Coordinates of C-alpha atoms in Angstrom, one line a residue:
M30 CA 0.0 0.0 0.0
A31 CA 2.8 2.4 0.9
A32 CA 4.5 1.7 -2.4
Q33 CA 1.3 2.3 -4.3
F34 CA 0.8 5.6 -2.4
D35 CA 4.4 6.6 -3.2
R36 CA 3.8 6.0 -6.8
R37 CA 0.7 8.2 -6.7
L38 CA 2.7 11.0 -5.1
R39 CA 5.4 10.8 -7.8
K40 CA 2.8 10.7 -10.6
A41 CA 1.1 13.8 -9.1
A42 CA 4.4 15.7 -8.9
V43 CA 5.2 14.9 -12.5
T44 CA 1.7 15.8 -13.7
T45 CA 1.9 19.1 -11.9
T46 CA 5.3 19.9 -13.5
V47 CA 3.9 18.9 -17.0
A48 CA 0.8 21.1 -16.4
A49 CA 2.9 24.1 -15.4
V50 CA 5.2 23.9 -18.4
A51 CA 2.6 23.0 -21.0
V52 CA 0.3 25.8 -19.9
A53 CA 3.2 28.3 -19.7
A54 CA 4.0 27.4 -23.3
L55 CA 0.4 28.0 -24.2
S56 CA 0.5 31.3 -22.5
A57 CA 3.6 32.5 -24.4
S58 CA 2.4 31.2 -27.8
Q59 CA -1.3 31.7 -28.1
A60 CA -3.3 33.7 -25.7
P61 CA -1.9 37.2 -25.2
N62 CA -3.3 37.6 -21.7
V63 CA -2.8 34.1 -20.4
T64 CA -0.4 33.2 -17.6
A65 CA 0.0 30.2 -15.4
D66 CA -0.6 30.0 -11.7
A67 CA 1.5 28.1 -9.1
N68 CA -0.5 24.9 -9.9
G69 CA 0.2 25.1 -13.6
R70 CA -3.3 26.3 -14.5
Q71 CA -4.1 29.1 -16.9
T72 CA -5.3 32.4 -15.6
T73 CA -6.1 35.5 -17.6
S74 CA -5.8 39.2 -16.9
D75 CA -9.3 39.6 -18.3
N76 CA -12.3 37.6 -17.3
V77 CA -12.5 34.2 -19.0
P78 CA -16.0 34.1 -20.7
T79 CA -18.3 31.5 -19.2
F80 CA -21.2 29.9 -20.9
D81 CA -24.6 29.3 -19.4
T82 CA -25.5 26.2 -21.4
P83 CA -27.2 23.9 -19.0
A84 CA -26.0 20.3 -18.9
E85 CA -28.9 18.9 -20.9
E86 CA -28.2 21.4 -23.7
S87 CA -24.4 20.9 -23.8
A88 CA -22.7 18.3 -26.0
T89 CA -21.6 16.0 -23.2
G90 CA -24.0 16.7 -20.4
N91 CA -20.8 17.9 -18.6
S92 CA -19.7 14.3 -18.3
P93 CA -16.2 13.5 -17.0
Y94 CA -13.2 13.8 -19.3
Y95 CA -9.5 12.9 -19.5
T96 CA -7.3 15.5 -17.7
D97 CA -3.8 14.4 -19.0
L98 CA -1.9 17.3 -20.4
P99 CA 0.3 17.1 -23.6
P100 CA 3.9 15.8 -23.2
L101 CA 6.6 18.4 -22.9
N102 CA 8.5 17.2 -25.9
S103 CA 7.9 18.2 -29.5
P104 CA 4.9 16.5 -31.1
S105 CA 7.2 15.0 -33.8
P106 CA 7.7 11.2 -33.8
A107 CA 11.1 11.5 -32.1
P108 CA 11.5 9.6 -28.8
T109 CA 10.5 11.6 -25.7
I110 CA 13.1 12.8 -23.3
G111 CA 12.7 13.8 -19.6
T112 CA 9.1 12.7 -19.3
P113 CA 7.6 9.6 -17.6
A114 CA 8.2 6.3 -19.2
S115 CA 4.6 5.9 -20.0
R116 CA 4.7 8.9 -22.4
T117 CA 5.5 7.6 -25.8
P118 CA 5.5 9.2 -29.3
S119 CA 2.1 7.8 -29.9
E120 CA 0.6 10.2 -27.4
A121 CA 1.4 13.1 -29.8
G122 CA 0.3 11.0 -32.8
I123 CA -3.3 10.7 -34.0
P124 CA -4.7 7.4 -35.4
A125 CA -5.0 7.6 -39.2
T126 CA -8.8 7.2 -39.5
V127 CA -9.5 9.6 -36.6
L128 CA -7.1 12.2 -38.1
D129 CA -8.8 11.8 -41.5
A130 CA -12.2 12.4 -39.9
Y131 CA -11.1 15.6 -38.2
K132 CA -9.6 17.0 -41.4
K133 CA -12.7 16.1 -43.5
A134 CA -14.9 17.8 -40.9
E135 CA -12.8 20.9 -41.0
S136 CA -13.0 20.9 -44.8
E137 CA -16.8 20.6 -44.8
L138 CA -17.1 23.4 -42.2
R139 CA -14.8 25.7 -44.2
R140 CA -17.3 25.2 -47.1
S141 CA -20.6 25.4 -45.2
K142 CA -19.7 27.9 -42.4
P143 CA -16.6 29.7 -43.6
G144 CA -17.0 32.4 -40.9
C145 CA -16.5 29.9 -38.1
N146 CA -12.8 29.2 -39.0
L147 CA -12.9 25.8 -37.3
P148 CA -9.4 24.2 -37.1
W149 CA -9.2 20.4 -37.2
Q150 CA -6.8 20.7 -34.3
L151 CA -9.7 21.8 -32.0
L152 CA -11.6 18.6 -32.9
A153 CA -8.4 16.6 -32.2
A154 CA -8.0 18.4 -28.8
I155 CA -11.6 17.6 -27.8
G156 CA -11.4 14.1 -29.2
K157 CA -8.3 13.5 -27.1
V158 CA -9.9 14.8 -23.9
E159 CA -13.2 13.1 -24.4
S160 CA -12.2 9.6 -25.5
G161 CA -8.4 9.4 -26.0
Q162 CA -8.9 9.7 -29.8
A163 CA -11.6 6.9 -30.0
R164 CA -9.6 4.8 -27.5
G165 CA -6.4 5.0 -29.4
G166 CA -8.1 4.7 -32.8
R167 CA -9.9 1.4 -32.2
V168 CA -12.2 1.9 -35.2
T169 CA -13.3 0.0 -38.2
A170 CA -12.5 1.0 -41.8
D171 CA -15.6 3.2 -42.0
G172 CA -14.7 5.0 -38.7
T173 CA -17.1 3.1 -36.4
T174 CA -15.7 2.3 -32.9
T175 CA -15.1 -1.4 -32.5
S176 CA -17.3 -1.2 -29.4
P177 CA -19.5 1.6 -28.1
I178 CA -17.9 4.3 -26.0
I179 CA -20.4 5.1 -23.2
G180 CA -20.0 7.4 -20.3
P181 CA -21.6 7.2 -16.9
Q182 CA -25.3 7.6 -16.5
L183 CA -26.3 11.1 -15.7
D184 CA -28.5 10.4 -12.8
G185 CA -27.7 13.4 -10.6
N186 CA -25.4 11.3 -8.4
G187 CA -22.2 13.4 -8.9
F188 CA -23.2 14.5 -12.3
A189 CA -26.0 16.4 -14.0
L190 CA -29.5 14.8 -13.8
I191 CA -30.6 14.0 -17.4
K192 CA -33.4 11.5 -17.6
D193 CA -33.7 9.3 -20.7
T194 CA -34.4 11.1 -23.9
D195 CA -33.8 8.3 -26.5
N196 CA -35.4 5.3 -25.0
G197 CA -32.0 3.7 -24.6
V198 CA -31.4 3.7 -28.4
Y199 CA -27.8 5.1 -28.2
D200 CA -26.7 4.4 -24.6
G201 CA -28.7 1.3 -23.7
N202 CA -30.2 3.1 -20.8
S203 CA -34.0 3.8 -20.6
A204 CA -33.8 5.5 -17.3
Y205 CA -31.1 8.2 -17.7
D206 CA -28.9 9.5 -20.6
N207 CA -25.2 8.7 -21.0
A208 CA -22.7 10.4 -23.2
V209 CA -22.0 8.3 -26.3
G210 CA -19.2 7.9 -28.8
P211 CA -15.7 9.3 -29.4
M212 CA -16.9 12.9 -29.0
Q213 CA -19.2 12.0 -26.1
F214 CA -22.5 13.4 -27.2
I215 CA -25.5 12.9 -25.0
P216 CA -28.6 11.6 -26.9
S217 CA -30.7 14.7 -26.4
T218 CA -28.0 16.9 -28.1
W219 CA -27.2 14.3 -30.7
A220 CA -30.9 14.4 -31.7
W221 CA -30.4 17.8 -33.3
A222 CA -26.6 18.1 -33.7
G223 CA -26.0 14.7 -35.3
R224 CA -24.6 14.8 -38.9
D225 CA -23.7 12.1 -41.4
G226 CA -20.0 12.6 -42.0
N227 CA -19.2 9.4 -43.9
G228 CA -22.1 9.5 -46.4
D229 CA -23.6 6.2 -45.4
G230 CA -27.1 7.7 -44.9
K231 CA -27.2 7.5 -41.1
E232 CA -26.0 9.6 -38.2
D233 CA -24.1 7.4 -35.7
P234 CA -22.5 9.0 -32.6
N235 CA -20.1 6.0 -32.5
N236 CA -18.7 6.8 -35.9
I237 CA -15.8 9.1 -35.8
Y238 CA -16.7 10.8 -39.1
D239 CA -20.2 11.5 -38.0
A240 CA -19.1 12.5 -34.5
A241 CA -16.3 14.8 -35.7
L242 CA -18.6 16.6 -38.2
S243 CA -21.3 16.9 -35.6
A244 CA -18.9 18.4 -33.1
G245 CA -17.7 20.9 -35.7
H246 CA -21.3 22.1 -36.4
Y247 CA -21.9 22.2 -32.6
L248 CA -18.9 24.4 -32.1
C249 CA -19.8 26.6 -35.0
R250 CA -23.3 27.6 -33.9
N251 CA -24.4 30.9 -32.5
G252 CA -22.3 32.7 -35.2
W253 CA -19.1 32.0 -33.3
D254 CA -15.8 32.8 -35.0
L255 CA -13.3 30.3 -33.5
S256 CA -10.3 32.4 -34.6
D257 CA -11.5 34.9 -32.0
Q258 CA -10.2 33.9 -28.6
A259 CA -13.4 34.8 -26.7
D260 CA -15.7 32.9 -29.1
L261 CA -13.3 29.9 -29.0
K262 CA -13.6 29.8 -25.2
R263 CA -17.3 30.1 -25.3
A264 CA -17.6 27.3 -27.8
I265 CA -15.4 25.0 -25.7
L266 CA -17.3 25.8 -22.5
S267 CA -20.6 25.1 -24.2
Y268 CA -19.2 21.6 -25.0
N269 CA -18.4 20.9 -21.4
N270 CA -19.0 23.7 -18.9
S271 CA -15.8 23.5 -16.8
Q272 CA -12.9 25.9 -16.6
D273 CA -10.5 23.0 -16.1
Y274 CA -12.0 21.4 -19.2
L275 CA -11.4 24.6 -21.1
Y276 CA -7.7 24.8 -20.0
T277 CA -7.1 21.1 -20.8
V278 CA -8.6 21.4 -24.3
L279 CA -6.7 24.7 -25.0
S280 CA -3.4 22.9 -24.0
W281 CA -4.0 20.1 -26.5
L282 CA -5.1 22.5 -29.2
E283 CA -1.8 24.4 -28.9
H284 CA 0.1 21.1 -28.8
Y285 CA -1.5 19.9 -32.0
R286 CA -1.1 23.2 -33.7
K287 CA 2.7 22.9 -33.3
G288 CA 2.5 19.7 -35.3
T289 CA 1.4 16.1 -35.1
H290 CA 1.8 12.8 -37.0
E291 CA -0.3 10.0 -38.2
I292 CA -0.1 6.6 -36.4
P293 CA -1.8 3.3 -37.3
D294 CA -5.3 2.8 -36.1
G295 CA -5.5 1.0 -32.8
T296 CA -2.0 1.9 -31.7
G297 CA -2.7 5.0 -29.7
T298 CA -2.4 5.1 -25.9
L299 CA -5.2 6.0 -23.5
P300 CA -4.8 8.8 -21.1
V301 CA -4.9 7.8 -17.4
G302 CA -6.0 10.9 -15.5
R303 CA -9.8 11.7 -15.3
S304 CA -11.7 14.7 -14.1
D305 CA -13.6 12.5 -11.6
D306 CA -10.4 11.0 -10.1
G307 CA -9.7 12.1 -6.5
A308 CA -7.0 11.4 -4.1
A309 CA -6.7 8.0 -2.3
S310 CA -10.4 7.8 -1.8
G311 CA -11.0 7.9 -5.5
R312 CA -13.6 10.7 -5.1
Q313 CA -13.7 14.3 -6.2
T314 CA -16.1 17.0 -7.0
S315 CA -17.7 16.4 -10.4
P316 CA -16.6 18.6 -13.4
G317 CA -19.9 20.2 -13.6
G318 CA -19.4 21.7 -10.2
T319 CA -22.3 19.9 -8.5
G320 CA -20.3 18.9 -5.5
A321 CA -21.5 15.3 -5.5
T322 CA -18.9 12.6 -5.1
T323 CA -19.1 9.4 -7.0
R324 CA -17.0 7.4 -9.4
P325 CA -18.6 6.7 -12.8
T326 CA -17.6 4.6 -15.7
S327 CA -14.6 6.0 -17.6
P328 CA -15.6 7.7 -20.9
G329 CA -13.1 5.3 -22.5
T330 CA -14.7 2.2 -21.1
P331 CA -17.8 0.9 -22.9
S332 CA -20.8 0.0 -20.7
P333 CA -22.3 -3.4 -21.4
S334 CA -25.1 -3.4 -23.9
P335 CA -28.5 -4.1 -22.6
V336 CA -29.7 -7.7 -22.8
K337 CA -32.3 -8.4 -25.4
P338 CA -35.7 -9.8 -24.4
G339 CA -35.3 -13.3 -23.1
G340 CA -32.1 -12.5 -21.2
S341 CA -31.6 -11.8 -17.6
T342 CA -31.8 -8.1 -17.9
A343 CA -34.8 -6.2 -19.2
P344 CA -34.4 -4.1 -22.2
G345 CA -33.4 -0.5 -21.3
T346 CA -32.5 -1.4 -17.7
P347 CA -29.2 0.3 -16.9
T348 CA -26.4 -2.2 -16.3
A349 CA -23.7 -1.8 -13.8
P350 CA -20.5 -0.4 -15.3
P351 CA -17.3 -2.5 -15.0
D352 CA -14.9 -1.7 -12.2
S353 CA -12.3 0.7 -13.4
G354 CA -9.5 -1.1 -11.6
T355 CA -8.8 1.5 -8.9
G356 CA -10.2 -0.6 -6.1
S357 CA -13.2 1.7 -5.7
P358 CA -16.5 -0.2 -6.2
S359 CA -18.6 1.0 -9.1
P360 CA -21.9 2.5 -8.0
K361 CA -25.0 0.4 -8.6
P362 CA -27.3 2.2 -10.9
P363 CA -30.9 2.5 -10.0
T364 CA -33.5 0.4 -11.8
G365 CA -35.7 3.4 -12.6
P366 CA -36.0 7.2 -12.5
E367 CA -35.5 8.8 -9.2
T368 CA -37.3 11.9 -7.9
P369 CA -34.7 14.7 -7.8
P370 CA -34.0 16.0 -4.4
G371 CA -35.4 19.3 -3.2
T372 CA -38.2 21.4 -4.6
P373 CA -39.2 20.5 -8.2
T374 CA -37.9 22.9 -10.8
P375 CA -40.2 24.7 -13.2
T376 CA -39.2 22.1 -15.9
D377 CA -40.4 19.3 -13.6
T378 CA -43.8 20.8 -13.4
V379 CA -44.5 21.0 -17.1
H380 CA -47.2 18.5 -18.1
H381 CA -47.8 19.5 -21.8
L382 CA -47.1 22.1 -24.4
E383 CA -49.7 24.2 -26.3
N384 CA -49.6 26.2 -29.5
A385 CA -49.5 29.9 -28.4
G386 CA -51.3 31.1 -31.5
T387 CA -48.9 30.4 -34.3
T388 CA -50.7 30.0 -37.7
G389 CA -49.9 30.6 -41.3
L390 CA -46.2 29.6 -41.5
T391 CA -45.6 30.2 -45.2
A392 CA -42.7 32.0 -46.9
V393 CA -41.3 32.4 -50.4
A394 CA -38.0 30.6 -50.9
G395 CA -35.1 32.7 -49.6
D396 CA -37.4 34.9 -47.5
T397 CA -37.8 35.2 -43.7
F398 CA -41.1 33.9 -42.3
T399 CA -43.1 36.8 -41.1
R400 CA -44.6 34.9 -38.2
K401 CA -42.5 33.4 -35.3
I402 CA -43.4 30.1 -33.6
S403 CA -44.7 30.5 -30.1
T404 CA -45.2 27.7 -27.6
R405 CA -46.8 27.7 -24.1
A406 CA -45.7 25.4 -21.3
E407 CA -48.5 24.4 -18.9
T408 CA -49.0 22.2 -15.8
E409 CA -51.6 19.5 -15.9
A410 CA -54.1 22.0 -14.6
G411 CA -53.3 24.3 -17.5
K412 CA -51.3 26.8 -15.4
A413 CA -48.5 28.7 -17.2
V414 CA -45.0 27.7 -16.4
G415 CA -42.2 30.2 -16.7
K416 CA -38.4 29.8 -16.8
V417 CA -38.6 26.6 -18.9
R418 CA -36.2 26.0 -21.8
I419 CA -38.0 25.0 -25.0
R420 CA -36.0 23.5 -27.8
F421 CA -37.2 24.2 -31.4
T422 CA -35.9 21.8 -34.0
V423 CA -36.4 22.0 -37.8
L424 CA -37.2 18.5 -39.2
G425 CA -37.7 17.1 -42.7
D426 CA -36.2 17.4 -46.1
T427 CA -35.6 21.2 -46.0
D428 CA -32.8 23.7 -46.0
A429 CA -34.9 26.1 -43.9
T430 CA -33.1 27.2 -40.7
F431 CA -33.5 29.6 -37.9
A432 CA -31.8 33.0 -38.2
G433 CA -28.1 32.3 -37.9
G434 CA -28.2 29.1 -40.0
E435 CA -29.0 26.6 -37.3
K436 CA -31.6 23.8 -37.3
V437 CA -32.1 24.1 -33.6
A438 CA -32.9 27.0 -31.3
V439 CA -33.6 27.3 -27.6
A440 CA -35.9 29.9 -26.0
T441 CA -37.1 30.3 -22.4
T442 CA -40.7 30.7 -21.4
D443 CA -41.7 34.0 -19.9
A444 CA -44.1 34.7 -17.0
S445 CA -47.0 33.8 -19.2
G446 CA -45.4 30.4 -20.0
V447 CA -44.7 31.4 -23.7
A448 CA -41.4 30.8 -25.5
V449 CA -40.9 32.4 -28.9
A450 CA -38.5 30.8 -31.3
P451 CA -36.1 33.0 -33.5
A452 CA -37.4 33.8 -37.0
L453 CA -37.4 31.0 -39.5
V454 CA -35.6 31.6 -42.8
A455 CA -36.7 29.8 -45.9
G456 CA -34.1 28.0 -48.0
E457 CA -34.3 27.2 -51.7
K458 CA -36.1 23.9 -51.3
T459 CA -39.8 24.3 -51.7
G460 CA -42.5 22.2 -49.9
A461 CA -43.6 21.5 -46.4
F462 CA -41.5 20.7 -43.3
T463 CA -42.0 20.5 -39.5
V464 CA -40.7 22.5 -36.6
R465 CA -40.9 20.5 -33.3
A466 CA -41.1 22.2 -29.9
A467 CA -40.0 20.1 -26.9
V468 CA -39.1 20.7 -23.3
A469 CA -35.3 20.6 -22.9
G470 CA -34.3 17.9 -20.6
R471 CA -37.7 16.2 -20.3
T472 CA -39.6 13.6 -22.3
V473 CA -42.8 15.6 -22.3
P474 CA -44.5 15.0 -25.7
G475 CA -43.5 17.8 -28.2
I476 CA -45.7 19.8 -30.4
D477 CA -45.3 20.1 -34.2
Y478 CA -45.8 23.1 -36.4
K479 CA -46.2 22.8 -40.1
A480 CA -44.4 25.3 -42.3
T481 CA -44.3 25.7 -46.1
V482 CA -41.8 27.2 -48.5
T483 CA -43.3 28.3 -51.8
E484 CA -41.5 29.1 -55.1
R485 CA -40.1 32.5 -55.8
V486 CA -42.5 34.5 -58.0
A487 CA -42.5 37.2 -60.7
D488 CA -45.5 39.2 -61.9
A489 CA -43.8 40.5 -65.1
L490 CA -41.4 39.4 -67.8
A491 CA -39.9 41.6 -70.5
R492 CA -37.2 41.2 -73.2
T493 CA -34.0 43.1 -72.6
G494 CA -33.4 43.6 -76.3
A495 CA -35.5 44.7 -79.3
T496 CA -33.7 42.9 -82.2
E497 CA -36.1 41.0 -84.4
L498 CA -35.4 37.2 -84.0
T499 CA -35.1 35.7 -87.4
C500 CA -33.6 32.6 -89.0
T501 CA -33.5 30.7 -92.3
P502 CA -34.9 27.2 -92.5
G503 CA -32.3 24.7 -91.2
G504 CA -30.2 27.4 -89.7
E505 CA -29.8 28.9 -86.2
F506 CA -30.9 32.2 -84.7
A507 CA -28.1 34.7 -84.4
D508 CA -29.5 36.3 -81.3
R509 CA -30.4 34.6 -78.1
V510 CA -33.5 35.5 -76.1
A511 CA -32.7 37.5 -73.0
V512 CA -35.4 38.5 -70.4
K513 CA -35.8 40.2 -67.1
A514 CA -38.3 39.1 -64.4
T515 CA -39.7 41.6 -61.8
Y516 CA -42.0 41.4 -58.9
R517 CA -43.9 44.6 -58.0
G518 CA -41.4 46.5 -60.0
A519 CA -38.3 45.0 -58.3
A520 CA -35.9 42.5 -59.8
A521 CA -37.1 38.9 -59.1
G522 CA -34.0 36.8 -58.6
K523 CA -33.8 33.0 -58.6
V524 CA -37.3 32.7 -60.2
A525 CA -38.0 29.5 -62.1
V526 CA -38.8 30.0 -65.7
T527 CA -40.4 27.6 -68.2
A528 CA -39.8 28.1 -72.0
T529 CA -42.1 26.5 -74.5
L530 CA -42.1 26.7 -78.3
A531 CA -45.9 26.9 -78.5
K532 CA -48.2 26.3 -81.4
S533 CA -49.6 29.9 -81.3
V534 CA -50.4 32.7 -78.9
L535 CA -53.8 31.2 -78.4
D536 CA -52.6 27.6 -78.1
P537 CA -49.8 27.2 -75.5
A538 CA -49.4 23.5 -76.4
E539 CA -45.9 22.5 -77.5
N540 CA -45.3 22.7 -81.2
D541 CA -44.0 19.8 -83.2
K542 CA -42.3 21.8 -85.9
G543 CA -40.4 25.0 -86.3
P544 CA -37.7 26.4 -83.9
Y545 CA -36.2 24.2 -81.2
F546 CA -33.5 24.1 -78.5
K547 CA -31.0 21.3 -78.2
D548 CA -30.5 18.9 -75.2
A549 CA -27.2 17.7 -73.9
D550 CA -27.1 15.1 -76.7
G551 CA -27.9 17.6 -79.4
K552 CA -31.4 16.4 -79.9
P553 CA -34.3 18.8 -80.5
V554 CA -36.4 19.9 -77.5
R555 CA -39.2 22.4 -77.5
T556 CA -39.8 22.8 -73.8
L557 CA -37.2 23.8 -71.2
T558 CA -37.7 23.7 -67.4
G559 CA -35.4 24.3 -64.5
L560 CA -34.3 27.7 -65.9
K561 CA -33.8 30.4 -63.2
T562 CA -33.2 34.1 -63.3
D563 CA -30.0 35.4 -61.6
A564 CA -29.8 37.7 -58.6
K565 CA -30.7 40.6 -60.8
G566 CA -33.7 38.9 -62.4
L567 CA -32.0 38.3 -65.7
L568 CA -32.1 35.2 -67.8
T569 CA -30.5 34.4 -71.2
L570 CA -31.9 31.3 -72.9
P571 CA -29.9 28.8 -74.8
K572 CA -29.4 29.1 -78.6
L573 CA -32.4 28.5 -80.8
Y574 CA -32.3 26.5 -84.1
A575 CA -34.8 26.0 -86.9
D576 CA -35.9 23.0 -88.9
D577 CA -37.0 23.2 -92.5
T578 CA -40.4 24.7 -91.8
S579 CA -40.9 28.4 -92.6
G580 CA -43.3 30.7 -90.9
T581 CA -43.9 32.8 -87.8
F582 CA -43.6 31.0 -84.4
V583 CA -44.1 31.7 -80.7
L584 CA -41.8 31.2 -77.8
R585 CA -43.8 31.4 -74.6
L586 CA -42.1 32.1 -71.2
T587 CA -43.9 31.6 -67.9
T588 CA -43.0 31.9 -64.2
A589 CA -44.6 31.1 -60.8
G590 CA -46.7 34.0 -59.9
G591 CA -48.4 34.4 -63.3
A592 CA -45.8 36.3 -65.3
A593 CA -45.9 35.4 -69.0
L594 CA -44.2 36.6 -72.2
N595 CA -44.7 35.7 -75.8
V596 CA -41.7 36.2 -78.1
Q597 CA -42.1 36.1 -81.9
L598 CA -39.7 34.0 -84.0
K599 CA -39.6 34.2 -87.8
V600 CA -38.2 31.5 -90.1
A601 CA -38.0 32.5 -93.8
E602 CA -35.9 32.1 -96.8
A603 CA -33.5 35.0 -97.3
E604 CA -34.8 37.6 -99.8
P605 CA -32.7 37.6 -103.1
T606 CA -30.3 40.4 -103.5
P607 CA -31.4 42.8 -106.4
S608 CA -29.2 42.4 -109.5
P609 CA -27.6 45.5 -111.3
S610 CA -29.3 47.1 -114.4
P611 CA -28.2 45.5 -117.8
E612 CA -27.5 49.0 -119.3
S613 CA -24.0 49.6 -120.6
P614 CA -21.8 51.4 -118.2
D615 CA -20.8 54.0 -120.7
A616 CA -24.3 54.7 -122.1
S617 CA -25.3 58.3 -122.0
P618 CA -28.6 60.0 -122.7
S619 CA -29.3 60.8 -126.5
P620 CA -29.8 64.4 -127.3
S621 CA -33.5 65.2 -127.8
T622 CA -34.9 65.4 -131.3
E623 CA -38.1 67.0 -130.2
P624 CA -38.7 70.4 -131.8
S625 CA -38.2 73.3 -129.4
T626 CA -41.2 75.1 -128.1
E627 CA -39.2 78.0 -127.0
P628 CA -40.0 81.2 -128.8
E629 CA -37.3 82.6 -130.9
A630 CA -35.5 85.6 -129.7

């Protein structure tokens, strides 16, 4: 026992030294106002921004994390010097598939949210702290972890209290939520933040490509610019609301920015320090600051999957996590939800949600919806409940978002129990979609709002040129048809236009002879769809050709909103050029032989 305690003291001394030097390096190289205190932690001359995201709205539910700091040596593959023997070059290396996932996520966010300036090294830092880079890169070829990575159940016993929100689908726990996957998302956050990063058509928190892209989108919400130090800190704190977590992630971020290298999948080493590790008792205040003292399952240790029907454990019943090997017994999880201690919170009293008068959610593509969604939280008796967080989520095949470009928004009910969502912004996809309002952190049935995006419209079309459009049989028109669409006198951009070579002004049916367009294979077509005006309402049609039929023809252009324009096309043989007179070029008029009628002088 004495020897074991001595080893702990030596390890603590080394860890303190590493922390002090690593954070001092970070202070000098990145943050202008960062210094290190006597314990090797960062301090700032200004106030470090905190973030008020409650546990149920954070990425991880403020679950425990790895606290090991980067090695003091360079992140190059050279052997380490002057650090504990357990520190190997692989600690600075990142498993190949995991590294690829981080870089692909950065590339996608550079395209979709360029103002965020997400560096892949931030994803690597969070991945290191959350799961030791997917347990040292133990993933399959498509990026899925070889076994689920499940954190402790968030039952309020030393951690946040987050009752089950996914019926145990992701975490195998139908009583409480657990953080899941290499980036440790809780199911309630994954429900709106989850993305498909590897293109397999599903969003799996245990797939590093999906998890990394989702983490990137999560960090890039709220219009944050991660090249700004204050926004960077806010984003990290929203992922896990702990100052120690912030400092640890920033240390790894700086380490990876200095350089890293790729190592084979499955060869990375797991960190050993954890935020819920204490002294000899193995207990410490939880990272969320709740003050409770318990020892959960390590984020890097998968919890056993629930036994299917017919087994000894009922589906969804939380199973006891394996012992972590420290000698402290793992807590026995309860078999069902427990009543939280103390007075129920406003959220606990919500029985149902009601529509607070929202109707007529319709907008033209690209426009902002004029009406906002309002939801009222009520008790079973119908009494309004204030100070309740309502989560609004855009669902369905749509590119509509809330203002700011996010698919999810959270608003708090006022004294009348009403929460108002931010304005909805229509995308370019037309059709109906759903916005669901739900109580954050509760499984109270949500309420759905139907919204519709309609086509952009124009009420007038006009040619931008006046040249007569003519062609000879079998030839091509020298001029192309160009038009401008307007709506109430203003340019109508991105309006869909249909062009049809009609039989006549009175008969809009497609003609079977006369002028035509060509398709991609060079074959004649007489109706074009999918044409759109540009931002200024302008559209130039493809080149027109003529068959051997002569005559006057009609090109009819129509748009959503009722605008229409008939353009006249003429196909005729060219008129012959007049030939010169057959008179001789040197012929001159003959003198007159008529007798003069002039009187003689």
